[in-house]
mmCIF file of C-alpha atoms in Angstrom:
data_model
loop_
_atom_site.group_PDB
_atom_site.id
_atom_site.type_symbol
_atom_site.label_atom_id
_atom_site.label_comp_id
_atom_site.label_asym_id
_atom_site.label_seq_id
_atom_site.Cartn_x
_atom_site.Cartn_y
_atom_site.Cartn_z
ATOM 1 C CA MET Y 1 48.629 12.905 -60.228
ATOM 2 C CA PRO Y 2 45.387 14.260 -58.151
ATOM 3 C CA LYS Y 3 43.548 11.317 -59.551
ATOM 4 C CA ILE Y 4 46.924 8.953 -58.608
ATOM 5 C CA ARG Y 5 46.575 11.032 -55.189
ATOM 6 C CA ALA Y 6 42.468 10.951 -54.834
ATOM 7 C CA ARG Y 7 41.897 7.228 -56.246
ATOM 8 C CA GLY Y 8 44.428 5.899 -53.056
ATOM 9 C CA GLU Y 9 43.109 7.684 -50.515
ATOM 10 C CA ASP Y 10 39.694 6.524 -51.632
ATOM 11 C CA ILE Y 11 41.950 2.930 -51.108
ATOM 12 C CA ARG Y 12 43.001 3.351 -47.354
ATOM 13 C CA LYS Y 13 39.213 5.047 -46.257
ATOM 14 C CA PHE Y 14 37.759 1.196 -47.306
ATOM 15 C CA ILE Y 15 40.861 -0.304 -45.858
ATOM 16 C CA LEU Y 16 39.935 1.880 -42.665
ATOM 17 C CA ALA Y 17 36.210 0.967 -43.225
ATOM 18 C CA ASN Y 18 36.632 -3.077 -43.630
ATOM 19 C CA ILE Y 19 39.555 -4.071 -42.041
ATOM 20 C CA SER Y 20 37.712 -4.803 -38.917
ATOM 21 C CA LYS Y 21 35.832 -7.603 -40.523
ATOM 22 C CA HIS Y 22 38.121 -8.441 -42.784
ATOM 23 C CA PRO Y 23 41.513 -8.133 -40.697
ATOM 24 C CA ALA Y 24 43.049 -11.672 -42.414
ATOM 25 C CA ASP Y 25 42.357 -10.442 -45.609
ATOM 26 C CA ILE Y 26 41.806 -7.004 -46.355
ATOM 27 C CA SER Y 27 44.812 -6.894 -49.258
ATOM 28 C CA LYS Y 28 42.412 -9.391 -51.004
ATOM 29 C CA ILE Y 29 38.995 -8.282 -50.690
ATOM 30 C CA THR Y 30 40.505 -4.597 -51.309
ATOM 31 C CA ALA Y 31 42.324 -5.416 -53.993
ATOM 32 C CA ILE Y 32 39.353 -6.943 -56.120
ATOM 33 C CA ARG Y 33 36.658 -3.941 -55.215
ATOM 34 C CA PHE Y 34 39.261 -1.411 -56.537
ATOM 35 C CA GLY Y 35 40.513 -3.852 -59.171
ATOM 36 C CA VAL Y 36 44.739 -3.904 -58.500
ATOM 37 C CA THR Y 37 47.119 -6.276 -57.812
ATOM 38 C CA ARG Y 38 47.201 -7.374 -53.896
ATOM 39 C CA GLN Y 39 51.464 -5.236 -53.914
ATOM 40 C CA ALA Y 40 48.998 -2.800 -55.087
ATOM 41 C CA ILE Y 41 47.752 -3.044 -51.582
ATOM 42 C CA ASN Y 42 49.586 -3.978 -49.948
ATOM 43 C CA LYS Y 43 51.709 -0.446 -50.782
ATOM 44 C CA HIS Y 44 48.746 1.009 -48.999
ATOM 45 C CA LEU Y 45 48.403 -0.750 -45.836
ATOM 46 C CA LYS Y 46 52.148 0.069 -45.443
ATOM 47 C CA LYS Y 47 51.615 3.429 -45.478
ATOM 48 C CA LEU Y 48 48.329 2.873 -43.154
ATOM 49 C CA VAL Y 49 50.932 1.281 -40.437
ATOM 50 C CA SER Y 50 53.700 3.967 -40.793
ATOM 51 C CA GLY Y 51 50.887 6.233 -40.079
ATOM 52 C CA HIS Y 52 49.920 4.913 -37.178
ATOM 53 C CA ALA Y 53 46.125 4.123 -37.915
ATOM 54 C CA LEU Y 54 46.789 0.157 -38.546
ATOM 55 C CA THR Y 55 48.652 -2.020 -36.638
ATOM 56 C CA GLU Y 56 49.942 -5.685 -37.652
ATOM 57 C CA SER Y 57 50.998 -8.462 -36.430
ATOM 58 C CA GLY Y 58 51.927 -12.050 -37.917
ATOM 59 C CA ASN Y 59 54.404 -13.488 -40.309
ATOM 60 C CA THR Y 60 54.152 -12.455 -44.328
ATOM 61 C CA ARG Y 61 52.000 -15.373 -44.805
ATOM 62 C CA LEU Y 62 49.879 -15.198 -42.159
ATOM 63 C CA LYS Y 63 50.173 -11.238 -41.719
ATOM 64 C CA THR Y 64 46.443 -9.580 -40.079
ATOM 65 C CA TYR Y 65 45.644 -5.914 -39.833
ATOM 66 C CA ASN Y 66 43.649 -4.020 -36.983
ATOM 67 C CA LEU Y 67 42.711 -0.300 -36.409
ATOM 68 C CA ALA Y 68 45.170 1.583 -34.173
ATOM 69 C CA SER Y 69 44.278 3.175 -31.111
ATOM 70 C CA ILE Y 70 44.813 7.112 -32.113
ATOM 71 C CA PHE Y 71 44.460 7.710 -28.121
ATOM 72 C CA GLU Y 72 42.804 5.859 -24.717
ATOM 73 C CA TRP Y 73 41.926 8.361 -22.474
ATOM 74 C CA SER Y 74 39.894 7.615 -19.199
ATOM 75 C CA LYS Y 75 38.892 9.843 -16.185
ATOM 76 C CA THR Y 76 36.852 9.292 -12.941
ATOM 77 C CA TYR Y 77 34.474 12.155 -11.896
ATOM 78 C CA ILE Y 78 33.201 12.475 -8.615
ATOM 79 C CA ILE Y 79 29.182 13.393 -8.131
ATOM 80 C CA GLU Y 80 29.504 16.658 -6.356
ATOM 81 C CA ALA Y 81 28.178 20.159 -6.376
ATOM 82 C CA GLY Y 82 29.762 21.688 -9.092
ATOM 83 C CA VAL Y 83 29.902 19.001 -11.528
ATOM 84 C CA ALA Y 84 27.990 19.140 -14.962
ATOM 85 C CA GLU Y 85 27.960 17.921 -18.092
ATOM 86 C CA ASP Y 86 28.340 20.664 -20.009
ATOM 87 C CA ARG Y 87 31.151 21.181 -18.338
ATOM 88 C CA VAL Y 88 33.110 18.316 -18.729
ATOM 89 C CA TRP Y 89 31.939 18.243 -22.123
ATOM 90 C CA LEU Y 90 34.120 21.736 -22.837
ATOM 91 C CA ASN Y 91 36.810 21.143 -20.842
ATOM 92 C CA ASP Y 92 37.840 17.298 -21.894
ATOM 93 C CA ILE Y 93 35.353 15.611 -24.269
ATOM 94 C CA ARG Y 94 35.190 18.085 -27.079
ATOM 95 C CA ASN Y 95 39.224 18.522 -26.897
ATOM 96 C CA MET Y 96 40.126 15.233 -28.524
ATOM 97 C CA LEU Y 97 36.670 15.111 -30.930
ATOM 98 C CA ASP Y 98 37.952 19.127 -32.516
ATOM 99 C CA ASN Y 99 39.076 17.429 -35.303
ATOM 100 C CA LEU Y 100 36.215 15.614 -36.731
ATOM 101 C CA PRO Y 101 33.264 16.757 -38.461
ATOM 102 C CA ASP Y 102 30.138 19.181 -37.151
ATOM 103 C CA ASN Y 103 27.593 16.299 -37.965
ATOM 104 C CA VAL Y 104 29.994 13.663 -36.364
ATOM 105 C CA ARG Y 105 30.655 16.194 -32.958
ATOM 106 C CA SER Y 106 27.375 17.469 -32.921
ATOM 107 C CA ILE Y 107 26.267 14.059 -31.925
ATOM 108 C CA TRP Y 108 28.874 13.133 -29.741
ATOM 109 C CA ASN Y 109 28.260 16.477 -27.683
ATOM 110 C CA TYR Y 110 24.311 15.050 -27.702
ATOM 111 C CA GLY Y 111 25.363 11.825 -26.124
ATOM 112 C CA PHE Y 112 27.605 12.060 -23.377
ATOM 113 C CA THR Y 113 25.755 15.295 -22.168
ATOM 114 C CA GLU Y 114 22.642 13.198 -22.064
ATOM 115 C CA MET Y 115 23.980 10.300 -20.524
ATOM 116 C CA PHE Y 116 26.054 12.039 -18.220
ATOM 117 C CA ASN Y 117 23.679 13.791 -16.892
ATOM 118 C CA ASN Y 118 21.309 11.007 -16.263
ATOM 119 C CA ALA Y 119 24.497 9.414 -13.657
ATOM 120 C CA ILE Y 120 24.658 12.662 -11.737
ATOM 121 C CA ASP Y 121 20.685 13.315 -11.524
ATOM 122 C CA HIS Y 122 19.769 9.466 -11.533
ATOM 123 C CA SER Y 123 21.909 7.156 -10.433
ATOM 124 C CA ASN Y 124 22.292 7.805 -6.665
ATOM 125 C CA GLY Y 125 25.811 7.383 -6.934
ATOM 126 C CA SER Y 126 28.644 8.373 -5.763
ATOM 127 C CA GLN Y 127 31.597 8.755 -9.148
ATOM 128 C CA ILE Y 128 31.132 8.093 -13.063
ATOM 129 C CA LEU Y 129 33.955 6.869 -14.955
ATOM 130 C CA VAL Y 130 34.527 8.316 -18.757
ATOM 131 C CA GLU Y 131 36.748 6.236 -21.441
ATOM 132 C CA VAL Y 132 36.770 7.287 -24.707
ATOM 133 C CA ARG Y 133 39.033 5.635 -27.579
ATOM 134 C CA LYS Y 134 39.631 6.773 -30.697
ATOM 135 C CA THR Y 135 40.633 5.116 -34.100
ATOM 136 C CA ALA Y 136 41.194 6.357 -37.249
ATOM 137 C CA GLU Y 137 37.887 4.857 -37.992
ATOM 138 C CA SER Y 138 35.267 5.701 -35.377
ATOM 139 C CA THR Y 139 35.505 7.057 -31.515
ATOM 140 C CA GLU Y 140 33.779 4.991 -28.686
ATOM 141 C CA MET Y 141 32.771 6.147 -25.501
ATOM 142 C CA LEU Y 142 32.066 4.745 -22.280
ATOM 143 C CA ILE Y 143 30.304 6.135 -19.195
ATOM 144 C CA MET Y 144 29.582 4.300 -16.010
ATOM 145 C CA ASP Y 145 28.526 5.280 -12.184
ATOM 146 C CA ASN Y 146 28.571 2.831 -9.350
ATOM 147 C CA GLY Y 147 24.732 3.609 -8.432
ATOM 148 C CA LEU Y 148 21.561 1.901 -8.082
ATOM 149 C CA GLY Y 149 21.001 1.170 -12.175
ATOM 150 C CA ILE Y 150 18.687 2.604 -14.161
ATOM 151 C CA PHE Y 151 16.623 -0.543 -14.843
ATOM 152 C CA LYS Y 152 16.396 -1.330 -11.782
ATOM 153 C CA LYS Y 153 15.309 2.039 -10.656
ATOM 154 C CA ILE Y 154 12.570 2.421 -13.335
ATOM 155 C CA GLN Y 155 11.108 -0.686 -11.882
ATOM 156 C CA THR Y 156 11.181 0.490 -8.372
ATOM 157 C CA GLU Y 157 9.697 4.174 -8.619
ATOM 158 C CA LEU Y 158 7.066 2.863 -11.618
ATOM 159 C CA ASN Y 159 6.264 -0.596 -10.431
ATOM 160 C CA LEU Y 160 7.023 -2.056 -12.819
ATOM 161 C CA LEU Y 161 7.083 -6.325 -13.271
ATOM 162 C CA ASP Y 162 11.181 -6.024 -13.619
ATOM 163 C CA GLU Y 163 13.943 -4.895 -15.472
ATOM 164 C CA ARG Y 164 13.048 -6.225 -18.654
ATOM 165 C CA HIS Y 165 10.009 -4.506 -18.356
ATOM 166 C CA ALA Y 166 11.507 -1.541 -17.605
ATOM 167 C CA LEU Y 167 13.537 -1.613 -20.518
ATOM 168 C CA LEU Y 168 10.158 -1.662 -22.699
ATOM 169 C CA GLU Y 169 8.817 1.308 -21.120
ATOM 170 C CA LEU Y 170 12.311 2.851 -22.263
ATOM 171 C CA SER Y 171 12.049 1.771 -25.413
ATOM 172 C CA LYS Y 172 9.230 3.622 -26.242
ATOM 173 C CA GLY Y 173 10.416 7.059 -24.939
ATOM 174 C CA LYS Y 174 9.303 9.911 -23.515
ATOM 175 C CA LEU Y 175 9.803 8.056 -20.051
ATOM 176 C CA THR Y 176 11.341 9.680 -16.759
ATOM 177 C CA THR Y 177 11.769 9.261 -12.728
ATOM 178 C CA ASP Y 178 11.559 13.296 -13.041
ATOM 179 C CA LYS Y 179 9.622 14.841 -14.515
ATOM 180 C CA SER Y 180 10.349 18.408 -13.355
ATOM 181 C CA ARG Y 181 14.088 18.500 -14.800
ATOM 182 C CA HIS Y 182 13.447 15.536 -17.919
ATOM 183 C CA SER Y 183 11.455 15.024 -20.755
ATOM 184 C CA GLY Y 184 12.640 10.942 -21.085
ATOM 185 C CA GLN Y 185 13.936 11.860 -24.222
ATOM 186 C CA GLY Y 186 17.419 11.377 -24.329
ATOM 187 C CA ILE Y 187 17.821 7.841 -24.040
ATOM 188 C CA PHE Y 188 15.939 6.942 -26.836
ATOM 189 C CA PHE Y 189 17.477 9.364 -28.943
ATOM 190 C CA THR Y 190 20.688 8.924 -28.290
ATOM 191 C CA SER Y 191 20.299 4.858 -28.777
ATOM 192 C CA ARG Y 192 19.089 6.527 -32.790
ATOM 193 C CA MET Y 193 21.800 8.206 -33.408
ATOM 194 C CA PHE Y 194 25.111 6.449 -32.485
ATOM 195 C CA ASP Y 195 27.057 3.745 -34.777
ATOM 196 C CA VAL Y 196 25.835 0.642 -31.708
ATOM 197 C CA TYR Y 197 23.907 1.953 -28.294
ATOM 198 C CA ASN Y 198 24.341 -0.872 -25.129
ATOM 199 C CA ILE Y 199 23.287 -0.362 -21.625
ATOM 200 C CA LEU Y 200 24.333 -3.084 -19.249
ATOM 201 C CA SER Y 201 22.486 -2.606 -15.651
ATOM 202 C CA GLY Y 202 21.399 -5.040 -13.361
ATOM 203 C CA GLY Y 203 20.813 -8.339 -15.459
ATOM 204 C CA VAL Y 204 19.799 -6.551 -18.515
ATOM 205 C CA TYR Y 205 21.829 -6.446 -21.708
ATOM 206 C CA PHE Y 206 20.507 -3.962 -24.249
ATOM 207 C CA ALA Y 207 22.039 -3.095 -27.296
ATOM 208 C CA HIS Y 208 20.909 -0.845 -30.345
ATOM 209 C CA GLN Y 209 22.526 -1.132 -33.561
ATOM 210 C CA PHE Y 210 22.059 1.864 -36.034
ATOM 211 C CA GLY Y 211 19.446 0.386 -39.289
ATOM 212 C CA TRP Y 212 19.125 -2.602 -37.601
ATOM 213 C CA PRO Y 213 15.242 -3.679 -36.938
ATOM 214 C CA GLU Y 214 15.426 -4.568 -33.648
ATOM 215 C CA ASP Y 215 16.666 -4.003 -30.263
ATOM 216 C CA TRP Y 216 18.799 -6.918 -28.278
ATOM 217 C CA ILE Y 217 18.053 -7.304 -24.338
ATOM 218 C CA LEU Y 218 19.867 -9.825 -23.168
ATOM 219 C CA GLU Y 219 19.683 -11.660 -19.803
ATOM 220 C CA ARG Y 220 22.724 -12.514 -18.789
ATOM 221 C CA ASP Y 221 24.775 -12.363 -15.024
ATOM 222 C CA LYS Y 222 23.886 -9.958 -12.507
ATOM 223 C CA PHE Y 223 26.268 -5.895 -13.268
ATOM 224 C CA GLU Y 224 27.766 -5.588 -9.610
ATOM 225 C CA HIS Y 225 27.133 -2.260 -9.602
ATOM 226 C CA GLY Y 226 25.545 0.710 -11.811
ATOM 227 C CA THR Y 227 25.237 1.316 -15.463
ATOM 228 C CA ALA Y 228 27.155 1.079 -17.810
ATOM 229 C CA VAL Y 229 26.809 2.817 -20.955
ATOM 230 C CA TRP Y 230 28.552 2.354 -24.539
ATOM 231 C CA MET Y 231 28.294 4.180 -27.821
ATOM 232 C CA LYS Y 232 29.965 3.471 -30.737
ATOM 233 C CA LEU Y 233 30.248 5.946 -33.822
ATOM 234 C CA ASN Y 234 32.428 6.375 -37.201
ATOM 235 C CA ASN Y 235 34.470 9.185 -37.938
ATOM 236 C CA HIS Y 236 33.215 9.981 -41.165
ATOM 237 C CA THR Y 237 29.044 9.288 -40.814
ATOM 238 C CA ALA Y 238 27.244 11.400 -43.084
ATOM 239 C CA ARG Y 239 24.074 11.045 -40.286
ATOM 240 C CA THR Y 240 23.254 14.010 -38.155
ATOM 241 C CA ALA Y 241 21.060 14.604 -35.170
ATOM 242 C CA LYS Y 242 18.614 16.989 -36.714
ATOM 243 C CA LYS Y 243 17.459 14.029 -39.266
ATOM 244 C CA ILE Y 244 17.236 11.460 -36.369
ATOM 245 C CA PHE Y 245 14.936 13.636 -34.555
ATOM 246 C CA ALA Y 246 12.645 14.546 -37.844
ATOM 247 C CA GLN Y 247 12.561 10.620 -38.146
ATOM 248 C CA TYR Y 248 10.014 10.760 -34.698
ATOM 249 C CA THR Y 249 8.215 13.574 -35.914
ATOM 250 C CA SER Y 250 4.704 13.400 -37.471
ATOM 251 C CA GLY Y 251 3.183 15.513 -39.837
ATOM 252 C CA GLU Y 252 3.590 19.411 -39.517
ATOM 253 C CA ASP Y 253 4.033 18.011 -35.452
ATOM 254 C CA PHE Y 254 7.421 19.126 -35.152
ATOM 255 C CA GLY Y 255 7.811 17.358 -31.239
ATOM 256 C CA PHE Y 256 8.457 13.837 -30.497
ATOM 257 C CA THR Y 257 5.140 12.587 -31.194
ATOM 258 C CA LYS Y 258 6.296 9.511 -33.029
ATOM 259 C CA THR Y 259 7.381 6.184 -31.684
ATOM 260 C CA THR Y 260 8.609 2.275 -32.958
ATOM 261 C CA ILE Y 261 8.329 -0.076 -30.535
ATOM 262 C CA PRO Y 262 9.891 -3.735 -30.703
ATOM 263 C CA VAL Y 263 6.797 -5.991 -29.690
ATOM 264 C CA ASN Y 264 9.432 -8.985 -29.219
ATOM 265 C CA LEU Y 265 10.510 -7.036 -25.682
ATOM 266 C CA ALA Y 266 7.250 -7.791 -24.324
ATOM 267 C CA GLN Y 267 7.814 -11.272 -24.771
ATOM 268 C CA TYR Y 268 9.731 -13.506 -21.609
ATOM 269 C CA GLY Y 269 11.596 -16.118 -22.515
ATOM 270 C CA ASN Y 270 9.091 -18.988 -24.503
ATOM 271 C CA ASP Y 271 6.317 -17.192 -23.736
ATOM 272 C CA GLU Y 272 3.931 -16.413 -26.373
ATOM 273 C CA LEU Y 273 2.009 -12.867 -26.344
ATOM 274 C CA ILE Y 274 -1.557 -14.654 -25.952
ATOM 275 C CA SER Y 275 -3.109 -12.338 -23.652
ATOM 276 C CA ARG Y 276 -4.963 -9.030 -22.881
ATOM 277 C CA SER Y 277 -2.749 -8.104 -20.037
ATOM 278 C CA GLN Y 278 0.244 -8.528 -22.062
ATOM 279 C CA ALA Y 279 -1.567 -5.859 -24.917
ATOM 280 C CA LYS Y 280 -1.876 -3.465 -22.079
ATOM 281 C CA ARG Y 281 1.581 -3.331 -20.694
ATOM 282 C CA LEU Y 282 2.960 -2.774 -23.860
ATOM 283 C CA LEU Y 283 1.092 0.014 -25.349
ATOM 284 C CA ALA Y 284 1.197 1.916 -21.608
ATOM 285 C CA ARG Y 285 1.787 5.162 -21.606
ATOM 286 C CA VAL Y 286 1.600 5.669 -26.030
ATOM 287 C CA GLU Y 287 -1.518 7.704 -25.699
ATOM 288 C CA PHE Y 288 1.716 10.461 -25.412
ATOM 289 C CA PHE Y 289 2.628 10.162 -28.948
ATOM 290 C CA LYS Y 290 0.082 9.728 -32.215
ATOM 291 C CA VAL Y 291 2.159 7.949 -33.961
ATOM 292 C CA VAL Y 292 2.825 4.235 -32.833
ATOM 293 C CA ILE Y 293 4.534 1.783 -34.917
ATOM 294 C CA LEU Y 294 4.639 -1.547 -33.726
ATOM 295 C CA ASP Y 295 7.507 -3.910 -35.074
ATOM 296 C CA PHE Y 296 7.024 -7.420 -35.108
ATOM 297 C CA THR Y 297 10.320 -8.550 -35.871
ATOM 298 C CA ASN Y 298 11.256 -12.132 -34.198
ATOM 299 C CA VAL Y 299 7.339 -12.160 -33.296
ATOM 300 C CA ASP Y 300 6.229 -16.135 -34.233
ATOM 301 C CA SER Y 301 2.539 -15.525 -33.606
ATOM 302 C CA ILE Y 302 0.431 -13.566 -31.443
ATOM 303 C CA GLY Y 303 -2.843 -14.594 -29.595
ATOM 304 C CA GLN Y 304 -6.370 -13.543 -30.332
ATOM 305 C CA ALA Y 305 -7.177 -11.654 -27.344
ATOM 306 C CA PHE Y 306 -3.349 -9.857 -27.420
ATOM 307 C CA ALA Y 307 -4.620 -8.504 -30.981
ATOM 308 C CA ASP Y 308 -8.068 -7.445 -30.136
ATOM 309 C CA GLN Y 309 -7.097 -5.687 -27.138
ATOM 310 C CA ILE Y 310 -4.132 -3.634 -29.165
ATOM 311 C CA PHE Y 311 -6.061 -3.587 -32.649
ATOM 312 C CA ARG Y 312 -9.297 -3.135 -31.692
ATOM 313 C CA VAL Y 313 -10.268 -2.149 -28.310
ATOM 314 C CA PHE Y 314 -7.897 0.251 -27.930
ATOM 315 C CA LYS Y 315 -7.995 2.060 -31.588
ATOM 316 C CA LEU Y 316 -11.758 2.920 -30.617
ATOM 317 C CA GLU Y 317 -10.694 4.045 -27.431
ATOM 318 C CA HIS Y 318 -8.445 6.372 -29.081
ATOM 319 C CA PRO Y 319 -9.350 6.911 -32.517
ATOM 320 C CA GLU Y 320 -6.513 9.615 -32.440
ATOM 321 C CA ILE Y 321 -3.605 7.634 -32.388
ATOM 322 C CA LYS Y 322 -1.977 6.096 -35.427
ATOM 323 C CA ILE Y 323 -0.966 2.177 -34.753
ATOM 324 C CA THR Y 324 1.274 0.495 -37.286
ATOM 325 C CA ALA Y 325 2.024 -2.708 -37.856
ATOM 326 C CA ILE Y 326 5.338 -3.369 -39.764
ATOM 327 C CA ASN Y 327 7.722 -6.785 -39.837
ATOM 328 C CA ALA Y 328 4.299 -8.553 -38.906
ATOM 329 C CA ASN Y 329 5.167 -12.645 -41.013
ATOM 330 C CA THR Y 330 1.897 -14.467 -41.818
ATOM 331 C CA ASN Y 331 0.595 -15.950 -39.383
ATOM 332 C CA VAL Y 332 0.330 -12.605 -37.298
ATOM 333 C CA THR Y 333 -0.800 -10.178 -39.902
ATOM 334 C CA GLN Y 334 -3.496 -12.910 -40.228
ATOM 335 C CA MET Y 335 -4.244 -12.339 -36.394
ATOM 336 C CA ILE Y 336 -4.181 -8.220 -36.795
ATOM 337 C CA GLN Y 337 -6.554 -8.295 -40.044
ATOM 338 C CA ARG Y 338 -8.617 -10.712 -37.884
ATOM 339 C CA ALA Y 339 -8.985 -7.756 -35.144
ATOM 340 C CA GLN Y 340 -9.079 -5.426 -37.041
ATOM 341 C CA LEU Y 341 -12.280 -7.122 -38.850
ATOM 342 C CA GLY Y 342 -13.792 -7.580 -35.609
#
């Protein structure tokens, strides 16, 4: 009997993990995965529906399933003296996540407090909306303020080209407009901890998905006010905050000394990466790191001057910084090698 119960638990976990991608054929793919009949899988589906983990719609032949909301919650906080991220976490947010594993709750603690504090200290807004949605599989959170907008503020205070340039700098880490109170690490590490991390602000939409080699940046219609941060994390992930921090240390130095820069963020529209000024913009502030990994995913080609500035001139000027290129195609690799040979 224990083996049957354990197998049933495995089947239901598989259903919950895959239902979002297979709402109409989850019975079929689960039956194939576990080598049982679809009738047997339907019993598990009925159990999950009766337990309010799934919802069902449609008739017998065209029935579809979706994850049910265990709960949805929202609250608006006024930015005023006394409002603080740790108090909101302890009084409101933690209680909703108490039944999650310690490592998952720890990630939420870090991500929520960092993003909520950013809204308090940097948004220049008057209020913050927090929404939480929790299903049997995962938890989602939205933190939205009505302020200036994160990319616009960085652009203005650091005198950058535009909001997209602000995002390029933000992706490197160690970027802050208030060095006395912030290290500039919060958004960088938060974006790496969650399954999905999105920021919508002004005319720029930024998305990072765990395990994907690149970030996504999209131009879109202007977001009317402020900044919206959306985070999602599987309730049963084995990921830990400690492991994420460890990925960005180098050697025996346990500080934040390593960064990965998506080179395609330096491209504007159909522009090619050909000039020294583009290379200098890409390398701005990398002197704060000991190891710099340049990710050339989705970069079709680079120019001689661009490559020379990075892989010869900059390396001669900063021999203490290790620069490595990854995910470069044949054309890019050949240009890098030509620059390295001088």
